[in-house]
mmCIF file of C-alpha atoms in Angstrom:
data_model
loop_
_atom_site.group_PDB
_atom_site.id
_atom_site.type_symbol
_atom_site.label_atom_id
_atom_site.label_comp_id
_atom_site.label_asym_id
_atom_site.label_seq_id
_atom_site.Cartn_x
_atom_site.Cartn_y
_atom_site.Cartn_z
ATOM 1 C CA UNK Q 1 -2.597 -85.090 -19.741
ATOM 2 C CA UNK Q 2 -4.436 -81.944 -20.469
ATOM 3 C CA UNK Q 3 -3.296 -78.580 -19.279
ATOM 4 C CA UNK Q 4 -5.958 -76.553 -17.751
ATOM 5 C CA UNK Q 5 -5.932 -72.827 -18.399
ATOM 6 C CA UNK Q 6 -6.022 -70.869 -15.204
ATOM 7 C CA UNK Q 7 -7.768 -67.635 -15.110
ATOM 8 C CA UNK Q 8 -6.278 -64.854 -12.939
ATOM 9 C CA UNK Q 9 -3.130 -62.905 -12.474
ATOM 10 C CA UNK Q 10 0.250 -63.941 -11.265
ATOM 11 C CA UNK Q 11 1.843 -62.309 -8.297
ATOM 12 C CA UNK Q 12 4.392 -60.555 -10.624
ATOM 13 C CA UNK Q 13 1.639 -59.061 -12.778
ATOM 14 C CA UNK Q 14 -0.152 -57.726 -9.728
ATOM 15 C CA UNK Q 15 3.030 -56.147 -8.386
ATOM 16 C CA UNK Q 16 3.852 -54.522 -11.714
ATOM 17 C CA UNK Q 17 0.316 -53.061 -12.049
ATOM 18 C CA UNK Q 18 0.248 -51.826 -8.479
ATOM 19 C CA UNK Q 19 3.669 -50.150 -8.936
ATOM 20 C CA UNK Q 20 2.502 -48.364 -12.107
ATOM 21 C CA UNK Q 21 -0.736 -47.234 -10.446
ATOM 22 C CA UNK Q 22 1.091 -45.942 -7.326
ATOM 23 C CA UNK Q 23 3.586 -43.938 -9.540
ATOM 24 C CA UNK Q 24 0.614 -42.410 -11.426
ATOM 25 C CA UNK Q 25 -1.176 -41.559 -8.241
ATOM 26 C CA UNK Q 26 1.934 -39.976 -6.745
ATOM 27 C CA UNK Q 27 2.435 -37.806 -9.911
ATOM 28 C CA UNK Q 28 -1.240 -36.721 -9.955
ATOM 29 C CA UNK Q 29 -1.170 -35.977 -6.288
ATOM 30 C CA UNK Q 30 2.051 -33.926 -6.553
ATOM 31 C CA UNK Q 31 0.557 -31.988 -9.521
ATOM 32 C CA UNK Q 32 -2.592 -31.251 -7.475
ATOM 33 C CA UNK Q 33 -0.718 -30.043 -4.420
ATOM 34 C CA UNK Q 34 1.588 -27.856 -6.599
ATOM 35 C CA UNK Q 35 -1.421 -26.382 -8.264
ATOM 36 C CA UNK Q 36 -3.129 -25.589 -5.006
ATOM 37 C CA UNK Q 37 0.042 -23.908 -3.660
ATOM 38 C CA UNK Q 38 0.359 -21.811 -6.801
ATOM 39 C CA UNK Q 39 -3.338 -20.872 -6.657
ATOM 40 C CA UNK Q 40 -2.849 -19.907 -2.945
ATOM 41 C CA UNK Q 41 0.154 -17.679 -3.771
ATOM 42 C CA UNK Q 42 -1.626 -15.996 -6.632
ATOM 43 C CA UNK Q 43 -4.754 -15.218 -4.630
ATOM 44 C CA UNK Q 44 -2.591 -13.976 -1.699
ATOM 45 C CA UNK Q 45 -0.731 -11.691 -4.067
ATOM 46 C CA UNK Q 46 -3.982 -10.340 -5.380
ATOM 47 C CA UNK Q 47 -5.159 -9.655 -1.832
ATOM 48 C CA UNK Q 48 -1.956 -7.790 -1.016
ATOM 49 C CA UNK Q 49 -2.344 -5.635 -4.089
ATOM 50 C CA UNK Q 50 -6.027 -5.022 -3.291
ATOM 51 C CA UNK Q 51 -5.146 -4.048 0.279
ATOM 52 C CA UNK Q 52 -2.430 -1.627 -1.017
ATOM 53 C CA UNK Q 53 -4.967 0.006 -3.355
ATOM 54 C CA UNK Q 54 -7.485 0.258 -0.529
ATOM 55 C CA UNK Q 55 -4.841 1.959 1.680
ATOM 56 C CA UNK Q 56 -3.976 4.480 -1.113
ATOM 57 C CA UNK Q 57 -7.691 5.203 -1.615
ATOM 58 C CA UNK Q 58 -8.230 5.816 2.107
ATOM 59 C CA UNK Q 59 -5.254 8.224 2.112
ATOM 60 C CA UNK Q 60 -6.643 9.990 -0.895
ATOM 61 C CA UNK Q 61 -10.099 10.401 0.667
ATOM 62 C CA UNK Q 62 -8.566 11.915 3.837
ATOM 63 C CA UNK Q 63 -6.293 14.215 1.797
ATOM 64 C CA UNK Q 64 -9.257 15.457 -0.243
ATOM 65 C CA UNK Q 65 -11.024 16.360 3.041
ATOM 66 C CA UNK Q 66 -8.136 18.335 4.378
ATOM 67 C CA UNK Q 67 -8.599 21.718 5.969
ATOM 68 C CA UNK Q 68 -6.376 24.716 6.393
ATOM 69 C CA UNK Q 69 -5.598 24.850 10.046
ATOM 70 C CA UNK Q 70 -2.752 26.807 11.639
ATOM 71 C CA UNK Q 71 -2.568 24.413 14.627
ATOM 72 C CA UNK Q 72 -1.760 21.490 12.301
ATOM 73 C CA UNK Q 73 -0.051 22.786 9.124
ATOM 74 C CA UNK Q 74 0.300 20.629 6.073
ATOM 75 C CA UNK Q 75 3.820 19.208 5.972
ATOM 76 C CA UNK Q 76 5.689 16.144 4.932
ATOM 77 C CA UNK Q 77 8.674 14.537 3.351
ATOM 78 C CA UNK Q 78 9.190 11.444 1.203
ATOM 79 C CA UNK Q 79 8.305 8.996 4.055
ATOM 80 C CA UNK Q 80 5.880 11.001 6.321
ATOM 81 C CA UNK Q 81 2.859 13.216 5.678
ATOM 82 C CA UNK Q 82 0.980 15.295 8.267
ATOM 83 C CA UNK Q 83 -2.219 17.258 7.575
ATOM 84 C CA UNK Q 84 -5.517 18.302 9.211
ATOM 85 C CA UNK Q 85 -8.551 16.476 7.916
ATOM 86 C CA UNK Q 86 -12.224 15.983 8.583
ATOM 87 C CA UNK Q 87 -12.804 12.413 9.676
ATOM 88 C CA UNK Q 88 -16.191 11.122 10.718
ATOM 89 C CA UNK Q 89 -17.413 14.713 11.190
ATOM 90 C CA UNK Q 90 -14.496 15.849 13.442
ATOM 91 C CA UNK Q 91 -11.317 17.722 12.678
ATOM 92 C CA UNK Q 92 -8.177 15.690 13.435
ATOM 93 C CA UNK Q 93 -4.473 15.884 12.645
ATOM 94 C CA UNK Q 94 -3.565 12.826 10.555
ATOM 95 C CA UNK Q 95 -0.080 11.589 10.109
ATOM 96 C CA UNK Q 96 0.947 8.774 7.707
ATOM 97 C CA UNK Q 97 4.370 7.273 8.240
ATOM 98 C CA UNK Q 98 6.220 4.691 6.136
ATOM 99 C CA UNK Q 99 8.441 2.595 8.430
ATOM 100 C CA UNK Q 100 10.895 1.043 6.036
ATOM 101 C CA UNK Q 101 12.478 -1.299 8.528
ATOM 102 C CA UNK Q 102 9.175 -2.984 9.327
ATOM 103 C CA UNK Q 103 7.872 -2.451 5.794
ATOM 104 C CA UNK Q 104 4.606 -1.018 6.894
ATOM 105 C CA UNK Q 105 2.455 2.123 6.729
ATOM 106 C CA UNK Q 106 1.280 3.498 10.003
ATOM 107 C CA UNK Q 107 -1.478 6.059 10.612
ATOM 108 C CA UNK Q 108 -1.621 8.356 13.638
ATOM 109 C CA UNK Q 109 -4.515 10.647 14.574
ATOM 110 C CA UNK Q 110 -4.771 13.402 17.126
ATOM 111 C CA UNK Q 111 -8.093 15.015 17.989
ATOM 112 C CA UNK Q 112 -8.768 18.810 17.528
ATOM 113 C CA UNK Q 113 -9.280 19.262 21.251
ATOM 114 C CA UNK Q 114 -5.751 18.154 22.050
ATOM 115 C CA UNK Q 115 -4.408 20.526 19.395
ATOM 116 C CA UNK Q 116 -6.342 23.514 20.721
ATOM 117 C CA UNK Q 117 -5.506 22.866 24.336
ATOM 118 C CA UNK Q 118 -1.856 22.063 23.344
ATOM 119 C CA UNK Q 119 -1.899 19.048 25.551
ATOM 120 C CA UNK Q 120 1.601 17.882 26.506
ATOM 121 C CA UNK Q 121 0.679 14.235 25.829
ATOM 122 C CA UNK Q 122 -2.138 14.299 23.317
ATOM 123 C CA UNK Q 123 -4.226 11.173 22.886
ATOM 124 C CA UNK Q 124 -2.813 9.594 19.726
ATOM 125 C CA UNK Q 125 -4.687 6.803 17.984
ATOM 126 C CA UNK Q 126 -2.087 4.732 16.171
ATOM 127 C CA UNK Q 127 -2.647 1.739 13.840
ATOM 128 C CA UNK Q 128 -0.891 -0.084 11.061
ATOM 129 C CA UNK Q 129 -2.903 0.453 7.867
ATOM 130 C CA UNK Q 130 -0.831 -1.653 5.479
ATOM 131 C CA UNK Q 131 1.837 -4.272 5.634
ATOM 132 C CA UNK Q 132 4.029 -5.462 3.838
ATOM 133 C CA UNK Q 133 4.788 -2.270 1.858
ATOM 134 C CA UNK Q 134 8.270 -2.916 0.305
ATOM 135 C CA UNK Q 135 8.600 0.794 -0.407
ATOM 136 C CA UNK Q 136 6.532 3.976 -0.221
ATOM 137 C CA UNK Q 137 7.391 7.469 -1.405
ATOM 138 C CA UNK Q 138 5.356 10.686 -1.167
ATOM 139 C CA UNK Q 139 5.873 13.587 -3.651
ATOM 140 C CA UNK Q 140 4.311 17.049 -3.578
ATOM 141 C CA UNK Q 141 3.349 19.154 -6.655
ATOM 142 C CA UNK Q 142 4.917 22.602 -6.364
ATOM 143 C CA UNK Q 143 4.456 25.565 -8.598
ATOM 144 C CA UNK Q 144 7.392 27.974 -9.164
ATOM 145 C CA UNK Q 145 6.538 30.822 -11.504
ATOM 146 C CA UNK Q 146 10.222 31.625 -11.970
ATOM 147 C CA UNK Q 147 11.217 28.255 -13.446
ATOM 148 C CA UNK Q 148 11.385 28.218 -17.240
ATOM 149 C CA UNK Q 149 12.153 25.295 -19.574
ATOM 150 C CA UNK Q 150 14.699 25.185 -22.456
ATOM 151 C CA UNK Q 151 12.266 27.158 -24.738
ATOM 152 C CA UNK Q 152 11.768 29.848 -22.151
ATOM 153 C CA UNK Q 153 8.246 28.787 -21.355
ATOM 154 C CA UNK Q 154 6.891 28.425 -17.868
ATOM 155 C CA UNK Q 155 7.508 24.911 -16.477
ATOM 156 C CA UNK Q 156 4.484 24.953 -14.225
ATOM 157 C CA UNK Q 157 4.248 22.183 -11.641
ATOM 158 C CA UNK Q 158 7.156 20.041 -10.532
ATOM 159 C CA UNK Q 159 7.361 17.180 -8.020
ATOM 160 C CA UNK Q 160 9.300 17.720 -4.836
ATOM 161 C CA UNK Q 161 10.404 15.307 -2.070
ATOM 162 C CA UNK Q 162 9.157 17.442 0.796
ATOM 163 C CA UNK Q 163 6.583 20.115 1.703
ATOM 164 C CA UNK Q 164 7.064 22.706 4.310
ATOM 165 C CA UNK Q 165 5.301 26.001 4.088
ATOM 166 C CA UNK Q 166 5.138 28.487 6.905
ATOM 167 C CA UNK Q 167 2.258 30.396 5.257
ATOM 168 C CA UNK Q 168 -0.159 27.432 5.518
ATOM 169 C CA UNK Q 169 -0.133 26.684 1.835
ATOM 170 C CA UNK Q 170 -1.172 23.241 0.575
ATOM 171 C CA UNK Q 171 0.316 21.463 -2.418
ATOM 172 C CA UNK Q 172 -1.813 21.224 -5.545
ATOM 173 C CA UNK Q 173 -1.377 17.462 -5.691
ATOM 174 C CA UNK Q 174 0.249 14.498 -3.933
ATOM 175 C CA UNK Q 175 1.769 11.548 -5.746
ATOM 176 C CA UNK Q 176 1.904 8.317 -3.699
ATOM 177 C CA UNK Q 177 4.082 5.421 -4.995
ATOM 178 C CA UNK Q 178 3.988 2.075 -3.252
ATOM 179 C CA UNK Q 179 5.791 -1.105 -4.161
ATOM 180 C CA UNK Q 180 4.284 -4.462 -3.133
ATOM 181 C CA UNK Q 181 5.730 -7.728 -4.185
ATOM 182 C CA UNK Q 182 5.760 -7.653 -8.094
ATOM 183 C CA UNK Q 183 3.765 -4.440 -8.523
ATOM 184 C CA UNK Q 184 4.351 -0.693 -8.311
ATOM 185 C CA UNK Q 185 1.204 1.274 -7.543
ATOM 186 C CA UNK Q 186 0.989 4.987 -8.188
ATOM 187 C CA UNK Q 187 -1.777 7.357 -7.295
ATOM 188 C CA UNK Q 188 -1.993 11.178 -7.879
ATOM 189 C CA UNK Q 189 -4.354 13.045 -5.604
ATOM 190 C CA UNK Q 190 -5.555 16.511 -6.531
ATOM 191 C CA UNK Q 191 -6.226 18.611 -3.514
ATOM 192 C CA UNK Q 192 -9.309 20.809 -3.973
ATOM 193 C CA UNK Q 193 -8.503 23.622 -1.565
ATOM 194 C CA UNK Q 194 -4.874 24.147 -2.694
#
């Protein structure tokens, strides 16, 4: 009797091959999904950093367009900054507030008419300009001609946590520091009318 050679695969061979293929497909699929998640997180982090820079640039533009106005003096501390500015051709009182609990930067605007008329409840436009800001600090460049360094030379400008001046003076510069996720962004704004 002659043995005939059969062509084809046995059930065991098919099961082994399908198991190996399914393991490889699961590994490749898992790698692809992980890569897509990583790419999504990286692009989201870049967008957060971009939006933070955009917020700092907007603040800088408005600070450079500030005006000396006795109705709205320039004042601020480490978390809040109030100043008069020219926005869209109108004079307004702008206030930027860092709300640490909500981790956001809020902008308030009051029109010049409400300041002149001393309205009891002025129309205030409020909006959140950036979130999530993990931290935000504002510093003010002060000049004290009486401060000398170790060599007896004039120190010049120093950074202070707050600015309050009854004479309507404006600081020479503002330093904004914002922390977002894995980055610390710093911007120094020179004020032209100081």
